[in-house]
Structures are given as structure tokens and as C-alpha cells.
Coordinates of C-alpha atoms and ligand atoms in Angstrom, one line a residue:
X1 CA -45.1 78.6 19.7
X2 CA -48.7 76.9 19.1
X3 CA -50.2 79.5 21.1
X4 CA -48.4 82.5 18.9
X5 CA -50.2 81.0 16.2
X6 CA -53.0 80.9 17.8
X7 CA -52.8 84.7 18.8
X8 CA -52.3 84.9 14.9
X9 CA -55.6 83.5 14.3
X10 CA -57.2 85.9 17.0
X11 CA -55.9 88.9 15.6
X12 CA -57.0 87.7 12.3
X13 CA -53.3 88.0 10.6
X14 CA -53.0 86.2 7.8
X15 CA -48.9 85.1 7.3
X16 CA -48.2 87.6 4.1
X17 CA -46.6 86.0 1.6
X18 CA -45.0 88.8 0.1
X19 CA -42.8 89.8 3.3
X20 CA -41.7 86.0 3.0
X21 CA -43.9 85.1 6.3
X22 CA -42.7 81.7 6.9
X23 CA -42.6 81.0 10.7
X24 CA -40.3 78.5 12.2
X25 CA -42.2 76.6 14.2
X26 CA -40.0 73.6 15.4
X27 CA -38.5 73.6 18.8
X28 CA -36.2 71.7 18.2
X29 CA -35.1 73.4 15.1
X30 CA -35.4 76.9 16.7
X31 CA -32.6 75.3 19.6
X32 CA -30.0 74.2 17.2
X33 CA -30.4 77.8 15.6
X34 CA -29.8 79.2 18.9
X35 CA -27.0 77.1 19.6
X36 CA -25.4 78.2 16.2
X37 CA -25.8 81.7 17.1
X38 CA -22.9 81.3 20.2
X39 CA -24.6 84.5 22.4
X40 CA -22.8 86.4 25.1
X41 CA -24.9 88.1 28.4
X42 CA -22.8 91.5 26.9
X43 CA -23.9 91.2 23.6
X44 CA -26.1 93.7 21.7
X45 CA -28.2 91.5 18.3
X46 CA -30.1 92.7 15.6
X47 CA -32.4 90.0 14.7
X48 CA -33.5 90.8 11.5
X49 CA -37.3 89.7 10.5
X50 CA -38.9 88.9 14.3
X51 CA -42.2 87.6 13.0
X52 CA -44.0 86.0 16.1
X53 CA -40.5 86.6 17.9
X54 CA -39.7 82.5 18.2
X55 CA -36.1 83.4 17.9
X56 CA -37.0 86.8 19.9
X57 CA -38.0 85.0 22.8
X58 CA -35.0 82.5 22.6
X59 CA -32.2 85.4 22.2
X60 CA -33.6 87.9 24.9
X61 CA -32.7 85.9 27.9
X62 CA -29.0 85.0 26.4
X63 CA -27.5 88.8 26.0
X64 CA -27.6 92.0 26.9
X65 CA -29.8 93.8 23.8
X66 CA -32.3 92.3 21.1
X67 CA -32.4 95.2 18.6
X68 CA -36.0 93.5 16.8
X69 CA -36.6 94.4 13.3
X70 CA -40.1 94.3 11.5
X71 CA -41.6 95.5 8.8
X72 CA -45.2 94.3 9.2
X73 CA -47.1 96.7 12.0
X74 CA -49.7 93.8 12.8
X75 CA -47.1 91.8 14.0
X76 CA -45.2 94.3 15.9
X77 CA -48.6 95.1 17.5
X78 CA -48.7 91.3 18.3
X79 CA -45.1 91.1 19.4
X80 CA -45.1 94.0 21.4
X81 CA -48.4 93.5 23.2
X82 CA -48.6 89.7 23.6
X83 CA -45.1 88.5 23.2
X84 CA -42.2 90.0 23.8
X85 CA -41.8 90.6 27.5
X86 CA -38.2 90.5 28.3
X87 CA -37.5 94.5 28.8
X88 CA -34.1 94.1 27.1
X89 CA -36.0 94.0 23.5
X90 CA -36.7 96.8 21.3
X91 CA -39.1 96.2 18.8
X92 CA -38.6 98.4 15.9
X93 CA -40.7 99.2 12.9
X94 CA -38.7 99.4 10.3
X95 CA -37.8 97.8 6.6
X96 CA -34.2 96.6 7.6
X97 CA -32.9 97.9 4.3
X98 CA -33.4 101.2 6.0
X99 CA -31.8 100.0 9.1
X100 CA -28.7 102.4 9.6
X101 CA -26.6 99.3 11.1
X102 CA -22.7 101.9 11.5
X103 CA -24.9 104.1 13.6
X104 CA -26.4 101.8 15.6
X105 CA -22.9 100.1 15.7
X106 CA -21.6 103.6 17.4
X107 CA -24.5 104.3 19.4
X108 CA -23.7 100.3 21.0
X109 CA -19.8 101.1 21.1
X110 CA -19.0 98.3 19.4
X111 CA -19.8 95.9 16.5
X112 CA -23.3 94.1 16.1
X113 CA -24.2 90.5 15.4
X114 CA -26.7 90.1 12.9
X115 CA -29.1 87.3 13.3
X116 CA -32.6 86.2 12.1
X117 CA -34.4 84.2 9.5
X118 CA -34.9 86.5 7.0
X119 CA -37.4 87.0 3.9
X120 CA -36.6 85.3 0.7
X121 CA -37.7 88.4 -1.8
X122 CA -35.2 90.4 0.2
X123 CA -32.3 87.9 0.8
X124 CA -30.0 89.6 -2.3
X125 CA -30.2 93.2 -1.4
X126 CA -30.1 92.4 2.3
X127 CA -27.2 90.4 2.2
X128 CA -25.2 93.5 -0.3
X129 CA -26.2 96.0 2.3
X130 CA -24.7 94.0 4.7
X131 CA -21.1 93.6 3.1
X132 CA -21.4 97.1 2.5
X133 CA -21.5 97.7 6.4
X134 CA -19.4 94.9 7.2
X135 CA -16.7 97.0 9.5
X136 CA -20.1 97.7 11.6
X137 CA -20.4 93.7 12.0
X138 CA -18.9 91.4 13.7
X139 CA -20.9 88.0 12.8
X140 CA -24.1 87.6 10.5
X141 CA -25.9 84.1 11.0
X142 CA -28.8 84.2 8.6
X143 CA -31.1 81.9 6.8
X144 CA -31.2 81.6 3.4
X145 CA -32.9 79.6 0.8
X146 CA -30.5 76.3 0.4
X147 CA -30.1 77.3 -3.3
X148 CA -28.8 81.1 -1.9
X149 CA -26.8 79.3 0.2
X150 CA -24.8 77.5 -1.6
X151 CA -24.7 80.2 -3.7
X152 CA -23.2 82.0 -0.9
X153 CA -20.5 79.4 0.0
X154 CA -19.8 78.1 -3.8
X155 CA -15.9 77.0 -4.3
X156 CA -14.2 78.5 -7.9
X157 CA -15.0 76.3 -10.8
X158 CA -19.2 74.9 -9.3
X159 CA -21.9 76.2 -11.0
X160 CA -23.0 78.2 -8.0
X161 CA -20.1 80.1 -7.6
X162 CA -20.9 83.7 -9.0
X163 CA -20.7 87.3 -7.9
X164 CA -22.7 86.8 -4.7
X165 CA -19.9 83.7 -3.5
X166 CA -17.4 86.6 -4.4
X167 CA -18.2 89.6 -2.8
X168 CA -19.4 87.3 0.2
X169 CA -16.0 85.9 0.6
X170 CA -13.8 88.4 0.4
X171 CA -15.8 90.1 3.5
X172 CA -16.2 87.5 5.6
X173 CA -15.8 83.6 6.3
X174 CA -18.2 81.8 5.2
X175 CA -19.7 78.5 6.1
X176 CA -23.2 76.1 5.8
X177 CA -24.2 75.3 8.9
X178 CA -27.5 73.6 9.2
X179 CA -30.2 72.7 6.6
X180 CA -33.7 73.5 7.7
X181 CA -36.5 71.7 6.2
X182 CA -39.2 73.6 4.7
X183 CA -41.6 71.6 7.1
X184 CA -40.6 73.1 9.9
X185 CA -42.4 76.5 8.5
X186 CA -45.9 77.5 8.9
X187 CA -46.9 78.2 5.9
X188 CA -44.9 75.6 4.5
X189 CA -42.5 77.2 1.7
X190 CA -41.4 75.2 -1.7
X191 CA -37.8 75.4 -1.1
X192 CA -35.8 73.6 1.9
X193 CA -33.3 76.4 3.9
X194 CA -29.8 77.0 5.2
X195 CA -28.0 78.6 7.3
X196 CA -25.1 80.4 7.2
X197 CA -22.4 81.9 9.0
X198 CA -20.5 85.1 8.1
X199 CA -17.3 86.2 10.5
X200 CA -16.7 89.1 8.5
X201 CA -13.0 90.2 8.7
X202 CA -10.8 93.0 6.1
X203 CA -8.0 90.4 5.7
X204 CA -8.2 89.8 2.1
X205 CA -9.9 93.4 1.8
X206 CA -7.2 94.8 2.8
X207 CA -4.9 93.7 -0.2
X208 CA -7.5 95.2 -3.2
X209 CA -6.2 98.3 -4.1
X210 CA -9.7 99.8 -5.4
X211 CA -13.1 98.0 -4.5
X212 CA -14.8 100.1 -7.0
X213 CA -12.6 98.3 -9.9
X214 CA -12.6 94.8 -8.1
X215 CA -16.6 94.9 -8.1
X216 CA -16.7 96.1 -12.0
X217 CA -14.5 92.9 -12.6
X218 CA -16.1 90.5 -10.7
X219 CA -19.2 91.6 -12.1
X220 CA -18.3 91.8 -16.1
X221 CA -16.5 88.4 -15.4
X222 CA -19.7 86.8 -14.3
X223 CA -21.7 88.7 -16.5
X224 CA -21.8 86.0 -19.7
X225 CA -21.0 83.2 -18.0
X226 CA -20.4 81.2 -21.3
X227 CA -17.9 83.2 -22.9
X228 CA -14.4 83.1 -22.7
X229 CA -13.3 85.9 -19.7
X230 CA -11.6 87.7 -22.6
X231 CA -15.2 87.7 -24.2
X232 CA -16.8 88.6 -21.3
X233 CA -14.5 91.6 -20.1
X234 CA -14.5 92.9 -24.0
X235 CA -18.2 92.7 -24.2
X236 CA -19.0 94.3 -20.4
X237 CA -16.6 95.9 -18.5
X238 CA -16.1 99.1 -18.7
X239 CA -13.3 100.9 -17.2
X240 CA -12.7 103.6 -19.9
X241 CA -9.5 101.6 -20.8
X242 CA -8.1 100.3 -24.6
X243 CA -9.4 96.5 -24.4
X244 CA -5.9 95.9 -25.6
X245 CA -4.5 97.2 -22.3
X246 CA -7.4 94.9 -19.8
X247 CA -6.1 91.9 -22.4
X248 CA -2.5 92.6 -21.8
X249 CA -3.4 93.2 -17.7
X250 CA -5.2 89.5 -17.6
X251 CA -1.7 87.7 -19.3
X252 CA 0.5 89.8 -17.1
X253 CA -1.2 88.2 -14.1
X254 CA -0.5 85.3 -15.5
X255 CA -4.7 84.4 -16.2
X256 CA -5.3 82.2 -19.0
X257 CA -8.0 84.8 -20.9
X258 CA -9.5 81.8 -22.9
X259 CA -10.6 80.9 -19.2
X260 CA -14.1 81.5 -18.3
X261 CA -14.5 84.1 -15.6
X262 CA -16.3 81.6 -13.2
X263 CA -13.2 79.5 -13.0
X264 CA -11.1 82.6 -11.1
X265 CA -9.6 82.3 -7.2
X266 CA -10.8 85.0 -5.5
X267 CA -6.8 85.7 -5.2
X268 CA -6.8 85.6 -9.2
X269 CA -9.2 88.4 -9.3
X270 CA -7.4 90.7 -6.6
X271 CA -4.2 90.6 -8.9
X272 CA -6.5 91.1 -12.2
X273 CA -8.2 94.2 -10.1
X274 CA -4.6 95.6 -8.9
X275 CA -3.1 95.4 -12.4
X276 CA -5.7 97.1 -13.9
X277 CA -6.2 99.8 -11.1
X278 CA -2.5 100.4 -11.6
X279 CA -3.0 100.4 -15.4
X280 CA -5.6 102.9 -14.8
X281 CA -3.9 105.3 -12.8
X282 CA -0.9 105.5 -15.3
Ligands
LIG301 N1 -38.2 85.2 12.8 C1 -39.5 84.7 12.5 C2 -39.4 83.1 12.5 O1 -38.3 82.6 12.3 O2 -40.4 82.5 12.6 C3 -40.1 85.2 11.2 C4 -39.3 84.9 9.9 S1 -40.2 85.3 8.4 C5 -39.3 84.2 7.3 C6 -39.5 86.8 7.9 C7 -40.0 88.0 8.7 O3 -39.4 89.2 8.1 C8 -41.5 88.3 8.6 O4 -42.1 88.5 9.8 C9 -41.7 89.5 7.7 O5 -42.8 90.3 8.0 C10 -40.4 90.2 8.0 N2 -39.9 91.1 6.9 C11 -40.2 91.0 5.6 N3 -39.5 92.0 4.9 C12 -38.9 92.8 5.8 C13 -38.1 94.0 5.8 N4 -37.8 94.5 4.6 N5 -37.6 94.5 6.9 C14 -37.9 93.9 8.1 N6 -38.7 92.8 8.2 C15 -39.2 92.2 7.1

């Protein structure tokens, strides 16, 4: 790894802080990352976020594909010309929001693991997109910011537990696995890391009659966090429903609406989405 940062300083790349250029550059670290990631010789990854490929190198020789995604061209110069030499790598260029993950799912005949340790700026968006394309997916094990997280994993009730704990948990399992201290980055980053597994399943999916409506309530539920839910949902959801009718959906389910949204079960809000998709549809 000391000599990819030396290659760094030859090609005169500066780590860019904007695309979150952090580098891992712990051995030991970069092992018990590997070990989390449980690779098969028939497995196809997308590492997301290659860098100066220190995972790269590290997954190549455990499976059968390492799909490589980066955005920066410097360093897929670097990584293609002076790192990378397994042949069963592909380096692509790409913004992994672009990434068209089903396709590449189909073109694989089967679903992807998702690996890498990926930018901070991007860690929301990326992590939506993934959901979204979580029938493509078999297992994400990303790196977050510690505070993302436990965001991520947060129980009903915690102060960390918001739309991004929902919305993560009814897609997949989801569990902490390791905490990575910021010193084992070059540049060193303010914030300590995490990582985290996702083993995305459509159990629970499967039971919510309309996503579209169980997002809008998850959402308005979250949206004033202060406020009473009934507050909340009077003040933000909107379904095109009486707010007499949402009120007399939330009792009917049995919720308390002088609760505050951030209290709900993820079970609490599939029945409060399914009576008021049923509502709606009357
Ligand atoms: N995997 C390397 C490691 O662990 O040392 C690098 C990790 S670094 C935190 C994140 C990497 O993601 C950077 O190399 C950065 O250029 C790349 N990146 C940033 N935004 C990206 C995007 N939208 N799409 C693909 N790669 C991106």
C-alpha cells in the first residue's frame, strides 16, 4: 500500500477531497474488511469507490469478477496501468449513481454483492439507489461514517432512528460490523467509520400493500420530529385524503396519535400504510 501512495506522489494526484478520497491504508484493517465480506471463487462484486484499489487487489484473487467503480480518471489511469493486474478486474469509469446495477445483475445471471468503502458526500443517495435496486442485490457491505451507521441500524424510540433506519430495514438485514478508525485513512478524515452489512431480502416487503404510500408516511412521520404524529401527518403528508379519515386510520391500527412518529415499529407503520392505502382505494 506504501508504494500506491508513493505512485500517488509520482503521478502528482493529490487525494481530492470532494470525491471523499480517504484511503485505507491499514493492513490489518483492510483483512478484517475482507474477512467481513465472506467471498466465493464464483462470485461476481461491484466494489464501489476503488481508489488505489487496496480492497481491489484483496478481492480479485477471492472470486470470479471485480466489477471496479471510479469516478476519478487519474486514478483509474493509476489503477489500471500500475495496479490492478489480476485479468478478472474491470475498471470502469463511471459515477456509481449511474451504475445500472439490474442490468448488470442480468448480464451476470444472477444477483451482485456490493462492496467498497465508499465517499461520504455520496453515502445518502448511494445507499437509496441501492434499496431501490435491491431485488438486483444479494448483500451490500459498505462503509459509512459511524454517525450514518448507526443511523442505518437505529432501533424505534433512539434518536438515530429516522427514515434512512426505515427504508434500510425493511429491505434488508442490517448489522454494525466493525468500527474503523479515522487513523487508518490517508488523508486522515474528522469522523471515525463503520461498517455495515445489508442481506437484503422482500420478506417484510412483501406484506406493504403500496410502497409509494409506505414511503410518504415514513417520511411525513419523520418530517417534524417534535410534534405529536398526529401533528406531523396533519402538517406534511399528503395523500389527497380528509385528515379526518388518516386520524381515524392511525386509531384503527390501534397507534396512539399523540405518539411521536419516531417511536413507530417498522410493523406499526406497515399497518398505518395498509389502512390508509385501503382507505385510499375506497
Ligand atoms: N477503496 C479505496 C480505499 O478503501 O482506500 C478508496 C476509498 S475512498 C473513501 C472513495 C473513492 O470513491 C475515491 O477513490 C473516489 O474517487 C471515489 N468516488 C467518489 N465519488 C464517486 C462516485 N460518484 N462514483 C464512483 N466513485 C466515486
Amino acid at each position: 500500500m506504501v508504494s500506491s501512495l508513493t505512485q500517488l506522489k509520482n503521478y502528482k494526484i493529490r487525494p481530492n477531497k470532494k470525491l471523499g478520497q480517504n484511503f485505507l491504508v491499514d493492513d490489518k484493517v483492510l483483512e478484517e474488511i475482507v474477512a467481513l465480506y465472506d467471498l466465493k471463487k464464483d462470485e461476481v462484486v461491484v466494489e464501489i469507490g476503488a481508489g488505489l484499489g487496496a480492497l481491489t487487489t484483496r478481492l480479485a484473487p477471492r472470486v470470479r469478477k471485480v466489477l471496479a467503480i471510479e469516478i476519478d480518471k487519474a486514478l483509474v489511469g493509476l489503477l489500471k496501468d500500475e495496479i490492478v493486474k489480476d485479468k478478472n478486474v474491470e475498471v470502469i469509469t463511471q459515477d456509481v449513481l449511474l451504475f445500472d446495477f439490474p442490468e448488470v445483475a442480468k448480464l451476470y445471471g444472477g444477483k451482485l454483492k456490493v462492496l467498497g468503502n465508499i465517499p461520504y458526500s455520496i453515502s445518502a443517495p448511494l445507499l437509496f439507489k441501492l434499496l431501490e435496486y435491491k431485488n438486483s442485490l444479494s448483500m451490500a457491505i459498505l462503509m459509512f461514517q459511524n454517525e450514518v451507521a448507526d443511523r442505518i441500524v437505529a432501533n424505534p424510540g433512539t434518536k438515530d432512528y429516522g427514515v434512512l433506519s426505515v427504508f434500510s430495514q425493511i429491505s434488508a438485514a442490517v448489522s454494525k460490523e466493525l468500527l474503523i478508525p479515522r487513523y487508518s485513512f490517508y488523508p486522515q478524515p474528522k469522523v471515525d467509520s463503520a461498517v455495515v452489512r445489508f442481506v437484503f431480502s422482500d420478506f417484510f416487503i412483501k406484506g406493504i400493500k403500496d410502497e409509494r404510500i409506505f414511503k410518504s408516511v415514513v417520511r411525513a412521520s419523520f418530517a417534524q420530529r417534535r410534534k405529536t404524529l398526529k401533528n406531523t401527518l396533519k402538517n406534511t403528508l399528503n395523500l389527497g385524503m380528509l385528515f379526518s379519515d388518516v386520524l381515524n386510520a392511525v386509531k384503527a391500527c390501534g397507534i396512539d396519535p399523540e405518539r411521536r412518529g419516531e417511536t413507530l415499529s417498522l410493523k406499526e407503520f406497515k399497518y398505518l400504510a395498509n389502512c390508509l392505502t385501503e382507505l385510499r382505494s375506497h
